[in-house]
CSV table of C-alpha atoms in Angstrom, one decimal:
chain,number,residue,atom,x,y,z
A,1,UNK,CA,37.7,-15.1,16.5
A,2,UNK,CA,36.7,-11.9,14.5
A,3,UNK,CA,40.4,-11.7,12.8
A,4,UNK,CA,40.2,-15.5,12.1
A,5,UNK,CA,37.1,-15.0,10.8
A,6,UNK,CA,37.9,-11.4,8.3
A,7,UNK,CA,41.1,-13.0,7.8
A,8,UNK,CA,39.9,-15.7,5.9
A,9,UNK,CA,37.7,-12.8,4.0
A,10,UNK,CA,40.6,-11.0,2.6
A,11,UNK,CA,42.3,-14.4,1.3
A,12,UNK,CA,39.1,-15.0,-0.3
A,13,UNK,CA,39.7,-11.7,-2.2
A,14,UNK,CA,43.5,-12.2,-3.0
A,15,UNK,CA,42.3,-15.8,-4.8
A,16,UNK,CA,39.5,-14.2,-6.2
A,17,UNK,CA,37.4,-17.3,-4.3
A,18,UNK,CA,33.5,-16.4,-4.0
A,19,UNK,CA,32.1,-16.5,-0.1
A,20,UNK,CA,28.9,-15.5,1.4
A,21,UNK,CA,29.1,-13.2,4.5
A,22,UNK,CA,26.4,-11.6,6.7
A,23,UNK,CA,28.7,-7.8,6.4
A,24,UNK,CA,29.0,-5.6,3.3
A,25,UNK,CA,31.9,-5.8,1.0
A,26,UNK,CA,33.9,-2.7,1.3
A,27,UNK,CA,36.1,-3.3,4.4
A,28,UNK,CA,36.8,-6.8,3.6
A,29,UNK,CA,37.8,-5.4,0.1
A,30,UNK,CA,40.4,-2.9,1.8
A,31,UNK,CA,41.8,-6.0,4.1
A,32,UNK,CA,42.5,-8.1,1.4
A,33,UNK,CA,43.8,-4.9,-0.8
A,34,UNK,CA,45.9,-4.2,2.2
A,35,UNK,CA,47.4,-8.1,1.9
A,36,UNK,CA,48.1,-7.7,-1.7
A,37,UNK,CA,49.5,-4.7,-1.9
A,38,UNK,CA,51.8,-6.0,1.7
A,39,UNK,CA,53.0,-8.8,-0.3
A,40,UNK,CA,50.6,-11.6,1.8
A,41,UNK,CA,49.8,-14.7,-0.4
A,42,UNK,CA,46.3,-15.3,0.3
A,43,UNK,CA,47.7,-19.1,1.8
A,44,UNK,CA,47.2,-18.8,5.3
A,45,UNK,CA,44.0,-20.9,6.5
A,46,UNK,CA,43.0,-19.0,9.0
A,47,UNK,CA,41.3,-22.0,11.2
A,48,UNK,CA,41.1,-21.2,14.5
A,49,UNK,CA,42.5,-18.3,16.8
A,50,UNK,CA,46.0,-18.2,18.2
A,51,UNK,CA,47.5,-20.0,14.8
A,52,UNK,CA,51.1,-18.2,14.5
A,53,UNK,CA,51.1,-17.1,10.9
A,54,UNK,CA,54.7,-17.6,10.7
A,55,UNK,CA,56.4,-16.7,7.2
A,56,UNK,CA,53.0,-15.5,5.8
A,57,UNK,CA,52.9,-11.5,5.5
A,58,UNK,CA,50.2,-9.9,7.4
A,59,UNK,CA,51.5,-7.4,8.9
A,60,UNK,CA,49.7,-5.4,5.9
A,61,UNK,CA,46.7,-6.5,6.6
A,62,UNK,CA,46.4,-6.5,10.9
A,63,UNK,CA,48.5,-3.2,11.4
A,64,UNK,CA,50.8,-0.8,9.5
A,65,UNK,CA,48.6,-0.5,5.8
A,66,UNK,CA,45.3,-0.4,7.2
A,67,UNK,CA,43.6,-1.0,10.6
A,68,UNK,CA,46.3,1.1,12.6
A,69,UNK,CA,46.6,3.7,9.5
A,70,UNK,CA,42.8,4.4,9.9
A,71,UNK,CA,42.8,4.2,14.1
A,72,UNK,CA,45.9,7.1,13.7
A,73,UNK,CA,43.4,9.0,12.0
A,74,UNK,CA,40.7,9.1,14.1
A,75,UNK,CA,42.2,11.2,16.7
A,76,UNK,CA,43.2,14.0,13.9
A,77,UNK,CA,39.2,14.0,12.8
A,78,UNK,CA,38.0,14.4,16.6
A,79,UNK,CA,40.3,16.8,17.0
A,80,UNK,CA,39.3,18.9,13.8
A,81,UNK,CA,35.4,18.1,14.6
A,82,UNK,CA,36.1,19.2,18.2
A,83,UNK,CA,38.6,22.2,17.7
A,84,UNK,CA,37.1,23.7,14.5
A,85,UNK,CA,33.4,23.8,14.6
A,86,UNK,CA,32.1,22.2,18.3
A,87,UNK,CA,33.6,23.4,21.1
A,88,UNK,CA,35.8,26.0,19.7
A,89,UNK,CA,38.3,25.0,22.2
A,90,UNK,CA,41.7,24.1,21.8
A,91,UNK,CA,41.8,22.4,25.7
A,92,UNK,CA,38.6,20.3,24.8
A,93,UNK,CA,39.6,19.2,21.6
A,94,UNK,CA,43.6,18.4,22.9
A,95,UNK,CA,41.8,16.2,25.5
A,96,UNK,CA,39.3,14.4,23.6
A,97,UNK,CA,42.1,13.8,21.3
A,98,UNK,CA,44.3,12.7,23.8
A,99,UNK,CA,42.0,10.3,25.9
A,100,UNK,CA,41.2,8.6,22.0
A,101,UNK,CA,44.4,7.7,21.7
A,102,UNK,CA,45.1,6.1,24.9
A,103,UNK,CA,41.5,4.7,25.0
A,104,UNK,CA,42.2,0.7,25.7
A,105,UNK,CA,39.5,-0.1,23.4
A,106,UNK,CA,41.2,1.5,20.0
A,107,UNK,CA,44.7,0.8,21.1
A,108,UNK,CA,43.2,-2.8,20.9
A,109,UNK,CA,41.3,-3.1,18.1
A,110,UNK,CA,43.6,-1.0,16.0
A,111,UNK,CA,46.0,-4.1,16.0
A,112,UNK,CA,44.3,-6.8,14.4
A,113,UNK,CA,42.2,-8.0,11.3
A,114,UNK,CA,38.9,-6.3,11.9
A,115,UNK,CA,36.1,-4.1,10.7
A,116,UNK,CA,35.6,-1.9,13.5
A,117,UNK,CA,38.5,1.0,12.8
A,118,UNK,CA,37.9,0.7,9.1
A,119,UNK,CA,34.1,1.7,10.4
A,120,UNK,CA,34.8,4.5,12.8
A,121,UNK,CA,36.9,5.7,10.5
A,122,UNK,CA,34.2,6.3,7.6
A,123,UNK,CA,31.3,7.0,11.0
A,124,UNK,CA,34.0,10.0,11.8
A,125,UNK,CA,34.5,11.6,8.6
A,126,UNK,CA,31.0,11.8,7.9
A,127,UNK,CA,30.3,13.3,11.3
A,128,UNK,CA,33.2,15.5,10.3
A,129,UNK,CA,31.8,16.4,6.6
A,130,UNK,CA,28.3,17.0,8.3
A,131,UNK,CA,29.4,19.5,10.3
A,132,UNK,CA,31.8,21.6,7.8
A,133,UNK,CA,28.8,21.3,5.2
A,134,UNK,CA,26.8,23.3,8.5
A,135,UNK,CA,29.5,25.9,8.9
A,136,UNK,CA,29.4,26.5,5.3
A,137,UNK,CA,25.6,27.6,5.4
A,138,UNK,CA,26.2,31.1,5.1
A,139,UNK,CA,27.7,30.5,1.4
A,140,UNK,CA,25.5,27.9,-0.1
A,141,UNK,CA,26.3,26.5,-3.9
A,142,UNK,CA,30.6,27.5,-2.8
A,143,UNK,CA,33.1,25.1,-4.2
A,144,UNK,CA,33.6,24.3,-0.4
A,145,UNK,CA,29.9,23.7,0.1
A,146,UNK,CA,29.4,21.2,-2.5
A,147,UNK,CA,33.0,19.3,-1.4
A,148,UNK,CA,32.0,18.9,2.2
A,149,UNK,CA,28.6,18.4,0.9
A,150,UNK,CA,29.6,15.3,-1.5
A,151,UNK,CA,31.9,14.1,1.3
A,152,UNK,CA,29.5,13.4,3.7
A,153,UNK,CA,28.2,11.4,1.2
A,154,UNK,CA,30.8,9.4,0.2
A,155,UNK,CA,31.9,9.1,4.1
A,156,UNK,CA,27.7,7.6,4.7
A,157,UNK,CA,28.0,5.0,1.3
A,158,UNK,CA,31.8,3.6,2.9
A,159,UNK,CA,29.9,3.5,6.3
A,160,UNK,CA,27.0,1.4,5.2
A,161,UNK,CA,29.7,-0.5,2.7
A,162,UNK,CA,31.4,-2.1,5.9
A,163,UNK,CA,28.7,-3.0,8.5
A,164,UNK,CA,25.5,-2.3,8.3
A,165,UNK,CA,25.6,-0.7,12.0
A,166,UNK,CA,26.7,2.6,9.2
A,167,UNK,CA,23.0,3.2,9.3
A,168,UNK,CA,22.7,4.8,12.5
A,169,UNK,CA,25.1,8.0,11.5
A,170,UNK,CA,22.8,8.2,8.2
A,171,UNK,CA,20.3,8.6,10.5
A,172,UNK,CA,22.4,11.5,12.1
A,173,UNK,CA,23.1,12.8,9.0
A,174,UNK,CA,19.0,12.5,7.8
A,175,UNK,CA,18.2,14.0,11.0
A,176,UNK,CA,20.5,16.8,10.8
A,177,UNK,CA,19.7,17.7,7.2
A,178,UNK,CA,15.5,17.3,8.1
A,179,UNK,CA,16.6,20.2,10.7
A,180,UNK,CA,18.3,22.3,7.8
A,181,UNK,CA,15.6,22.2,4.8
A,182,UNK,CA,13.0,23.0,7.8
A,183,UNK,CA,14.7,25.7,8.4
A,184,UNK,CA,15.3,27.0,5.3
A,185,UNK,CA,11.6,26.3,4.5
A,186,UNK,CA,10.9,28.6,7.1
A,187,UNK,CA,13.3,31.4,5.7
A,188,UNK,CA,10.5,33.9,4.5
A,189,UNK,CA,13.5,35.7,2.4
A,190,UNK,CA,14.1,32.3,0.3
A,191,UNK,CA,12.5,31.7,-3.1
A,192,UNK,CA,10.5,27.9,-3.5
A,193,UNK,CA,12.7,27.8,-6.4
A,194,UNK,CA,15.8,28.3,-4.1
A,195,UNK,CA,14.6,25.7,-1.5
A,196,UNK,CA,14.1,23.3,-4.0
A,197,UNK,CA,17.8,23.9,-5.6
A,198,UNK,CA,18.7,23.3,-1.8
A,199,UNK,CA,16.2,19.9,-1.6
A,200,UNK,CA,18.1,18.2,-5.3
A,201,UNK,CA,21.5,18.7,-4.0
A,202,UNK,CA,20.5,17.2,-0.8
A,203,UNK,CA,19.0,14.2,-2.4
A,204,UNK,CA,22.1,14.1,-5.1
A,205,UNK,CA,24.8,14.1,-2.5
A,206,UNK,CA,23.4,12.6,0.2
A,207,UNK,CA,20.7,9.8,-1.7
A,208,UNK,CA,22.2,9.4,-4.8
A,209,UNK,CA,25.7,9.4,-4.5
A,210,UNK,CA,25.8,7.2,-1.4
A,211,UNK,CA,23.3,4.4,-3.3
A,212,UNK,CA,25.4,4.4,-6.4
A,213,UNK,CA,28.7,4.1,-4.4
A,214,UNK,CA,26.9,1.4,-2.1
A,215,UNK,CA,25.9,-0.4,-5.5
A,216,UNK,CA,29.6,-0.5,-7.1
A,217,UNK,CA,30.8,-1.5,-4.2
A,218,UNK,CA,28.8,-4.5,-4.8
A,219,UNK,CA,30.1,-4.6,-8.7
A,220,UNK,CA,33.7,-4.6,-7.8
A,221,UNK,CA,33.1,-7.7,-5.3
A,222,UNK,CA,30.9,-9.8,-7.5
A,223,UNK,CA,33.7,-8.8,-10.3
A,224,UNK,CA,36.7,-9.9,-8.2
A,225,UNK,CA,35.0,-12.8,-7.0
A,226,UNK,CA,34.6,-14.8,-10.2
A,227,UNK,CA,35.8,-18.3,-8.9
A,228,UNK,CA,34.0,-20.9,-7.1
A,229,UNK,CA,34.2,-20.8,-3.4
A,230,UNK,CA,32.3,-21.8,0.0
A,231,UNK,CA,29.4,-19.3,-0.8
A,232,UNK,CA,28.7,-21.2,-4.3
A,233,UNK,CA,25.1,-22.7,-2.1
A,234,UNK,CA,23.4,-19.5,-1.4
A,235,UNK,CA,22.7,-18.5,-4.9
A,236,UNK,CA,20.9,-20.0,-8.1
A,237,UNK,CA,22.5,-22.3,-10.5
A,238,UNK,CA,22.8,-19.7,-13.1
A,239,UNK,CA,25.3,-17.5,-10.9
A,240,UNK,CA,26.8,-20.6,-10.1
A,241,UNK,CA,27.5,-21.0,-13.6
A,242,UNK,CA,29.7,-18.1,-14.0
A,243,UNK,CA,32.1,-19.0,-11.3
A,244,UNK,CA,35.0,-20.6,-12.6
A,245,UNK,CA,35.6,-24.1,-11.0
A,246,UNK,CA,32.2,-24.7,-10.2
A,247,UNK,CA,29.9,-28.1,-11.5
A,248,UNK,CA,28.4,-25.6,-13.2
A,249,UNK,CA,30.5,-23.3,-15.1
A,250,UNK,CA,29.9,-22.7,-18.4
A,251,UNK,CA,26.4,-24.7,-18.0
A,252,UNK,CA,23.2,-23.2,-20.2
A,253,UNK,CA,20.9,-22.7,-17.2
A,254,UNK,CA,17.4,-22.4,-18.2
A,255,UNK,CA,15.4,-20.0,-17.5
């Protein structure tokens, strides 16, 4: 039901049709970039479950270009997360590695039209970012500081931008940052000015910078989106006048 469902999404993107959906944009931006870029028309109708797709090209869009590219990834980010800054043990991290991969659950959803390996793939890096930005703490301000440090939040703003359920590793990462400027509150040999340098780039990386990624994200789909579609309904008649092929189009809408 779910690929039937995110399926249709990404068609809706290829035709540039307008749709209202409970989800965020971003993932169902990278399935239908995956069909385009695949070659898939944006014709199939997606109805119900079990339809054979036949000549129509989504192997783009269920497997090789996106959902099972990400899912191949997520073994290589436990592995860095477990091996580099966790456990600090090649054994532990070769086996949590190793019992991903052949976990029934990822094997699975890795092969069809969904959400969820797009998702653990942004939930992973930014546990991933997190915990470099940590190991970094000796040499605040460094090049690498402010990379894994921007990265986290850019990994938080693509979490949120494909199911709201992102919100819980913010709250990781909030939690986790709360811990650091407490600490570094508490560091007697740190100037007020130098906690508050540490406070800005906090809020820039980690506030900012995943709002204003969240926001475009939003810019892009209302930009791509421009003709009229299923989710014409849910919004005023002077949105619905900029999408082409509605009743409206071109109307003067009063105020």
């Amino acid at each position: 039901w779910d690929e039937t469902h995110f399926g249709k999404m990404g068609s809706y993107y290829i035709n540039r049709t307008f749709f209202f959906d409970v989800h965020p944009p971003l993932g169902k931006m990278l399935i239908g970039l995956a069909g385009y870029l695949s070659g898939y028309d944006g014709t199939f109708p997606f109805q119900k479950p079990g339809d054979r797709y036949e000549q129509h090209n989504y192997v783009g869009m269920r497997g090789v270009r996106l959902c099972r590219l990400l899912s191949s990834w997520l073994a290589v980010l436990c592995l860095s997360v477990q091996l580099l800054e966790l456990s600090k043990s090649l054994p532990a991290a070769l086996l949590t590695a190793f019992i991903l991969i052949f976990d029934t659950g990822c094997i699975t959803l890795s092969q069809y039209i969904l959400l969820d390996p797009i998702l653990m793939f942004f939930l992973m890096g930014a546990v991933l970012s997190m915990v470099k930005c940590n190991s970094c703490a000796d040499r605040p301000f460094s090049a690498s500081w402010w990379f894994w440090l921007s990265l986290t939040g850019v990994s938080l703003a693509g979490a949120m931008g494909v199911k709201f359920v992102g919100l819980f590793v913010v709250l990781l990462v909030g939690l986790n940052t709360i811990y650091d400027l407490w600490d570094l509150l508490g560091n007697l040999s740190l100037s007020l000015v130098m906690f508050g340098k540490h406070l800005l780039a906090r809020v820039l990386c980690l506030i900012i910078l995943p709002l204003a990624l969240y926001t475009a994200m939003f810019a892009v789909h209302f930009a791509v989106l421009n003709r009229s579609g299923p989710g014409d309904g849910f919004f005023s008649s002077a949105f619905q006048s900029q999408l082409i092929g509605n009743n409206l189009h071109n109307v003067s809408v009063p105020e």
